Short mmCIF file of C-alpha atoms in Angstrom, two decimals:
data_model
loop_
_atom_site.label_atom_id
_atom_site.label_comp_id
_atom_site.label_asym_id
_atom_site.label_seq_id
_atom_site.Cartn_x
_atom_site.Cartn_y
_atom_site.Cartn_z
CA UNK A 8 23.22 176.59 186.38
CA UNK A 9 22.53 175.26 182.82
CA UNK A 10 22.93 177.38 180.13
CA UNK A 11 19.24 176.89 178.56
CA UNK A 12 16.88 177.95 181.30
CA UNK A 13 16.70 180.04 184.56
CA UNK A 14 16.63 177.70 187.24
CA UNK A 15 18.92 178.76 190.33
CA UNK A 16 20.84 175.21 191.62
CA UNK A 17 20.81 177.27 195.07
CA UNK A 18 17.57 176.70 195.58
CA UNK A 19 17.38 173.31 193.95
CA UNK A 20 14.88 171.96 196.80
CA UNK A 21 12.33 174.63 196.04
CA UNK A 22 12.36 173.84 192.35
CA UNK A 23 8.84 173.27 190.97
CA UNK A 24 9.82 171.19 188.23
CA UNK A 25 9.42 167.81 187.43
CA UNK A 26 12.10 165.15 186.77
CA UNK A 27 10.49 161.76 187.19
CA UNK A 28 9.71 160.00 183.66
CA UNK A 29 5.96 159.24 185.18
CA UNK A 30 3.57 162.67 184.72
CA UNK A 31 0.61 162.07 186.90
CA UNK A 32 -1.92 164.80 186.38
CA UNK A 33 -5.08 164.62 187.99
CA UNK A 34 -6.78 167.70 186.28
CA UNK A 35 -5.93 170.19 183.85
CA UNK A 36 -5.56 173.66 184.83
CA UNK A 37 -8.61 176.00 184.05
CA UNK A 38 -6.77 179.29 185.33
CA UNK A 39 -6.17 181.86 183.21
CA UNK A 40 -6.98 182.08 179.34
CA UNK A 41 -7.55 178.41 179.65
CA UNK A 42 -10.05 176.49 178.24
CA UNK A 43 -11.03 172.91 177.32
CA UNK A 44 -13.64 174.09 174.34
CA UNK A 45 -11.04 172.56 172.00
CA UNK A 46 -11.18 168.22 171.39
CA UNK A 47 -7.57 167.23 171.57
CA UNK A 48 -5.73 170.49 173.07
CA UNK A 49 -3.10 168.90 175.98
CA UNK A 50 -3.26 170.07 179.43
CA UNK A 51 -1.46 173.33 180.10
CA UNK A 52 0.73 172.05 182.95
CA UNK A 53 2.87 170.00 179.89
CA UNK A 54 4.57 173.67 178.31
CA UNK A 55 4.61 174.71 181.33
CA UNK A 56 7.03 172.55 182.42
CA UNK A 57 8.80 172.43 179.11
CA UNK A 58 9.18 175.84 178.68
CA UNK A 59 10.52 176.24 182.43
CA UNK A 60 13.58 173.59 182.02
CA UNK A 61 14.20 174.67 178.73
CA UNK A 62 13.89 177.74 178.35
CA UNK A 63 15.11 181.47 179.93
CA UNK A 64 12.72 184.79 179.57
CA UNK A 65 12.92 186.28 176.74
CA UNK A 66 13.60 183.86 174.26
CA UNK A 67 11.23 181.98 171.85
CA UNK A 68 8.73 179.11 171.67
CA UNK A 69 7.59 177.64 168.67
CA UNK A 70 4.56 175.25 168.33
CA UNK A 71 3.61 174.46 164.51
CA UNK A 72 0.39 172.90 165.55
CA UNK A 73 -1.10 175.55 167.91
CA UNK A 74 -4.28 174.90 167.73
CA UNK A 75 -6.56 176.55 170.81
CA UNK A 76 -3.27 177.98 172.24
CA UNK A 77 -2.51 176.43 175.43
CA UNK A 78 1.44 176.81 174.66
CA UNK A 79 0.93 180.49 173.30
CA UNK A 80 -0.83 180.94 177.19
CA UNK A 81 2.04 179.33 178.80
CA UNK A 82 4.52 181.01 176.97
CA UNK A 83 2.85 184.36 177.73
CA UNK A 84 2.57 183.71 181.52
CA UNK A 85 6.48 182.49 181.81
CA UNK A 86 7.93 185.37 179.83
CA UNK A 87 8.76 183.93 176.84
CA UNK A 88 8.16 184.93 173.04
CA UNK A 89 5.79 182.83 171.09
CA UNK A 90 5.17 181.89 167.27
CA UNK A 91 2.64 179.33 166.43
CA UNK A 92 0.79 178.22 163.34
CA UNK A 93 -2.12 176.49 162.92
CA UNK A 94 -3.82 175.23 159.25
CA UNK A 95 -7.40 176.21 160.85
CA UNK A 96 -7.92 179.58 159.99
CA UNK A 97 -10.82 180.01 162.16
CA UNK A 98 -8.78 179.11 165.28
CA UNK A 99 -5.76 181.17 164.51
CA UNK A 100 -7.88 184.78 164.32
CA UNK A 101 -8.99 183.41 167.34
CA UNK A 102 -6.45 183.13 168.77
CA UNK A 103 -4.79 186.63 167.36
CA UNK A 104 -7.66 188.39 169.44
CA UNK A 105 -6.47 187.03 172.89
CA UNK A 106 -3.06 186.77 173.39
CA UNK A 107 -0.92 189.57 174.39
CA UNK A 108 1.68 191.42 172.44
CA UNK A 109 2.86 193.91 175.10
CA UNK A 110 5.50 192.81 176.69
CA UNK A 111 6.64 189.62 174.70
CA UNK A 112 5.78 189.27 171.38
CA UNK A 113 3.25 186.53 170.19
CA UNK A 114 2.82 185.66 166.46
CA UNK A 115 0.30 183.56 165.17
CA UNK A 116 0.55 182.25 161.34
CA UNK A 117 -2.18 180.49 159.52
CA UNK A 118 -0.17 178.15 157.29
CA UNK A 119 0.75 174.59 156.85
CA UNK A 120 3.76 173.67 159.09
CA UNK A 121 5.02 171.01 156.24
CA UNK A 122 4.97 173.66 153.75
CA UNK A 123 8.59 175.54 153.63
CA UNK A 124 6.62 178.33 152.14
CA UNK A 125 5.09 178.98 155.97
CA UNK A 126 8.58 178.87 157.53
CA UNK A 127 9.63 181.68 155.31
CA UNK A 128 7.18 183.76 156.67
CA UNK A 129 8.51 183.00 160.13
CA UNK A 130 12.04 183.22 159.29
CA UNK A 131 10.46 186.65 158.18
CA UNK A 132 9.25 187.33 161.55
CA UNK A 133 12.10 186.13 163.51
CA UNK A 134 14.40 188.92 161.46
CA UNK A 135 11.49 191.82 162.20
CA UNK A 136 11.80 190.01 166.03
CA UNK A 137 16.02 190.73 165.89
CA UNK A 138 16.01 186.87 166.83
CA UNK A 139 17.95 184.36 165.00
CA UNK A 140 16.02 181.13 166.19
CA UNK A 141 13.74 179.48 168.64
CA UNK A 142 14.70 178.08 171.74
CA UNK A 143 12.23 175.47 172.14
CA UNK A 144 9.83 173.47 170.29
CA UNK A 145 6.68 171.59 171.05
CA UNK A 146 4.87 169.75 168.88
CA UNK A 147 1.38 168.59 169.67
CA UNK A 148 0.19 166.54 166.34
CA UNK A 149 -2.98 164.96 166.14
CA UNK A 150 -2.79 161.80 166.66
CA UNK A 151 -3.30 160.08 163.36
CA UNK A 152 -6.67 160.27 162.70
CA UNK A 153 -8.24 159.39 165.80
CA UNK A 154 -9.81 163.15 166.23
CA UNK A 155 -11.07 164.73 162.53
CA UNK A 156 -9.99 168.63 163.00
CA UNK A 157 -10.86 169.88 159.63
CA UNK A 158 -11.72 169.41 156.56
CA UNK A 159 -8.89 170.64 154.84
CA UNK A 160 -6.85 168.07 152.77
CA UNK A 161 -3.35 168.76 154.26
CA UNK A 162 -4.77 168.64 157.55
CA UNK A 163 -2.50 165.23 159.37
CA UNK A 164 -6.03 163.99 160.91
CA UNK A 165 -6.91 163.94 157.50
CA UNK A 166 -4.13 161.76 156.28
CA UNK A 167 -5.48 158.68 154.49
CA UNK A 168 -2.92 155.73 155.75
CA UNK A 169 0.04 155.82 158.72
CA UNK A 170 2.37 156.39 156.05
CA UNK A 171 1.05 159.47 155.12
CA UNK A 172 0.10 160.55 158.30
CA UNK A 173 4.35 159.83 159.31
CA UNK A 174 5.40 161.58 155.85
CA UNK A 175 3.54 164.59 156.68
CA UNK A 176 4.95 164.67 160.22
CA UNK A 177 8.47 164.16 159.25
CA UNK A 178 8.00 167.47 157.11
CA UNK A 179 6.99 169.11 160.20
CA UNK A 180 9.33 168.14 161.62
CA UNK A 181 12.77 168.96 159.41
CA UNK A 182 11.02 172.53 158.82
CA UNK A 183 11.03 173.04 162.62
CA UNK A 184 14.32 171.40 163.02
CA UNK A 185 15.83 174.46 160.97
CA UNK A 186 14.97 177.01 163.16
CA UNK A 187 15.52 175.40 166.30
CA UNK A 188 19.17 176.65 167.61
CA UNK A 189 21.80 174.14 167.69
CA UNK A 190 21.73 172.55 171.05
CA UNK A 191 18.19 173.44 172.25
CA UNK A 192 14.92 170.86 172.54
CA UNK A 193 12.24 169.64 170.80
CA UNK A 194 9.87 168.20 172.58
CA UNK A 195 6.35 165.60 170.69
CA UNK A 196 3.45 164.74 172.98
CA UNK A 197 2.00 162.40 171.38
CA UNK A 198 -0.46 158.71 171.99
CA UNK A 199 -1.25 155.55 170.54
CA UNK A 200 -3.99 154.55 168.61
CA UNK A 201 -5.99 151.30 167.63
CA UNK A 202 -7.05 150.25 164.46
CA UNK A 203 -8.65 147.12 162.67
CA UNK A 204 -7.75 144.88 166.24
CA UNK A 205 -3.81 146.11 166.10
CA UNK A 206 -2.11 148.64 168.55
CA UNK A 207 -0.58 151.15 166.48
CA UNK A 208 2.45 152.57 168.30
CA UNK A 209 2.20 156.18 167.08
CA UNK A 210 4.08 157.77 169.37
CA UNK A 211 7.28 155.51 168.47
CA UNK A 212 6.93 155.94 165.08
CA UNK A 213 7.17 159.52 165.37
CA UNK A 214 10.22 158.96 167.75
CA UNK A 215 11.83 156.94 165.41
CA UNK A 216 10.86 160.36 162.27
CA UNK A 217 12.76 162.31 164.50
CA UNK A 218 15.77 160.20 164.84
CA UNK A 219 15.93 159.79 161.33
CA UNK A 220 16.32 163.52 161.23
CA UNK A 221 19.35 163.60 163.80
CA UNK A 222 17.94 164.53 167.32
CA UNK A 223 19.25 162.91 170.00
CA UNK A 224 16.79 161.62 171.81
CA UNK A 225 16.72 162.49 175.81
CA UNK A 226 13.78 161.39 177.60
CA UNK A 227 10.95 159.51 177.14
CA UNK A 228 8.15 160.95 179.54
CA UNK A 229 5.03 158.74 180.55
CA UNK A 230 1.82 160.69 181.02
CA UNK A 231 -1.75 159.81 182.11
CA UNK A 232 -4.63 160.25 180.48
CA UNK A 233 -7.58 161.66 182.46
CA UNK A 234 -11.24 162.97 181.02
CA UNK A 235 -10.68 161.54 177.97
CA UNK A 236 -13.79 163.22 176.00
CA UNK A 237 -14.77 160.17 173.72
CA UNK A 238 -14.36 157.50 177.10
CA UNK A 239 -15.68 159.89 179.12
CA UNK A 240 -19.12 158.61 181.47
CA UNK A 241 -18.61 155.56 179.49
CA UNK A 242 -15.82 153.81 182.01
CA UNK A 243 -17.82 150.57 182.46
CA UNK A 244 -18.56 150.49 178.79
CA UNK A 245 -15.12 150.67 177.83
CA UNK A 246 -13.75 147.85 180.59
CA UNK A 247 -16.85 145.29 179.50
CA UNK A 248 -15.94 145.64 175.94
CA UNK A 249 -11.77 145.29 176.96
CA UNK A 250 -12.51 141.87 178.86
CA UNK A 251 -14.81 140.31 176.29
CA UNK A 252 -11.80 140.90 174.26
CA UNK A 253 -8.13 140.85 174.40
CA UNK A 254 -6.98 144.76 174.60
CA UNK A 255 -6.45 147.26 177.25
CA UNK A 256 -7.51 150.67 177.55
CA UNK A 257 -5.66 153.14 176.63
CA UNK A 258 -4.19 154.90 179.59
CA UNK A 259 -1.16 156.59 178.69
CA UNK A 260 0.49 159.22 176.31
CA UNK A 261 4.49 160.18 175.71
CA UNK A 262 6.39 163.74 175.78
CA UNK A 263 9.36 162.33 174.08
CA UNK A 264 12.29 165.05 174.35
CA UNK A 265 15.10 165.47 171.90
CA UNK A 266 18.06 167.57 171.99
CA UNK A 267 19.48 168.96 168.49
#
């Protein structure tokens, strides 16, 4: 059995996990504390599989951009700790008020996940936990600017060029890279965007941050996209205007997994 989640090889044929690099889902899940009030939250069956294969009860998920709390859910349901944090204030007493800290804790921070400042206070909170790291990552950015979030200035939707937008990330990313134990997964879901006529492949430049930072990358996981909000009802709209020009629709976003 591997030594970072709970899986029993026994029973390998009754495993519920996936392991093909294409993610089909049809719908999102709506069980549970699940919602879709929130433009740009993923669907819940993504942590749910990441936290399954990566993780064992007990131990800890992180998400720095938690957002709605569709990980914090997941993480609840499968028995695992959670911290998130989330620069929207707003969403993060939201949040506070329905997950539950019974049985495994859940801590929610109101920070900035570049700022080192906000990873002291959950270095702070993994001591009060007794836990020396997290066990998982998943990191759900916005996708450049494509969806507006906030207002706030260090808000990454808000970033004013791709270059920004990437610095930013990168931040993210080495602060969450230091409390991630050695060995364990990180895991970006991340899309594409289109800008000014040009593709932009996002979710390869952020691939390429975290290289730079010394993950090993593992997997690159294809998923569709389904009930996109700003396509939605507008299907023949979208294919007209995509063959009087020269694009395609986009389709498609990664999970892209690294190991540290």
């Amino acid at each position: 059995m591997p030594n970072f989640n709970d899986l029993n090889l026994d029973n390998w044929k009754e495993s519920e996990i996936w392991t093909d690099s294409l993610w089909i889902i049809q719908e999102r899940d709506k069980t549970g504390k699940h919602s879709n009030f929130y433009h740009g939250n993923f669907v819940p069956q993504i942590p749910r599989q990441l936290i399954s294969r990566y993780t064992k009860k007990n131990e800890v998920v992180f998400d720095p951009f938690v957002g709605s709390g569709t990980t914090a859910y997941e993480a609840e349901t499968l028995g695992r700790h959670f911290i998130g944090v989330d620069i929207q204030k707003d969403l993060v007493e939201q949040l506070k008020s329905k997950v539950d800290n019974e049985k495994y804790f859940s801590e929610i921070i109101s920070g900035d996940s570049s700022k080192s400042t906000t990873f002291d206070e959950i270095n702070e909170v993994l001591k009060k936990r007794k836990k020396e790291s997290v066990s998982l990552a998943i990191l759900h950015p916005p996708y450049a600017d494509i969806v507006k979030f906030s207002d706030l200035k260090d808000d990454l939707s808000n970033a004013k060029s791709l270059k920004e937008f990437l610095s930013g990330f990168a931040l993210v990313l080495k602060n969450t890279i230091s409390i991630l134990e050695s060995g364990r997964y990180l895991a970006i879901v991340i899309g594409d965007k289109y800008t000014a006529g040009q593709w932009i492949p996002l979710g390869f430049y952020c691939m390429n941050e975290a290289q730079k930072l010394g993950l090993t990358l593992k997997s690159i996981i294809i998923k569709n996209m389904e009930g996109n909000r700003a396509k939605q009802n507008k299907e023949g709209i979208w294919r007209y205007r995509a063959l009087s020009s020269d694009y395609y629709i986009f389709k498609h976003e990664y999970i892209l997994i690294f190991k540290k």
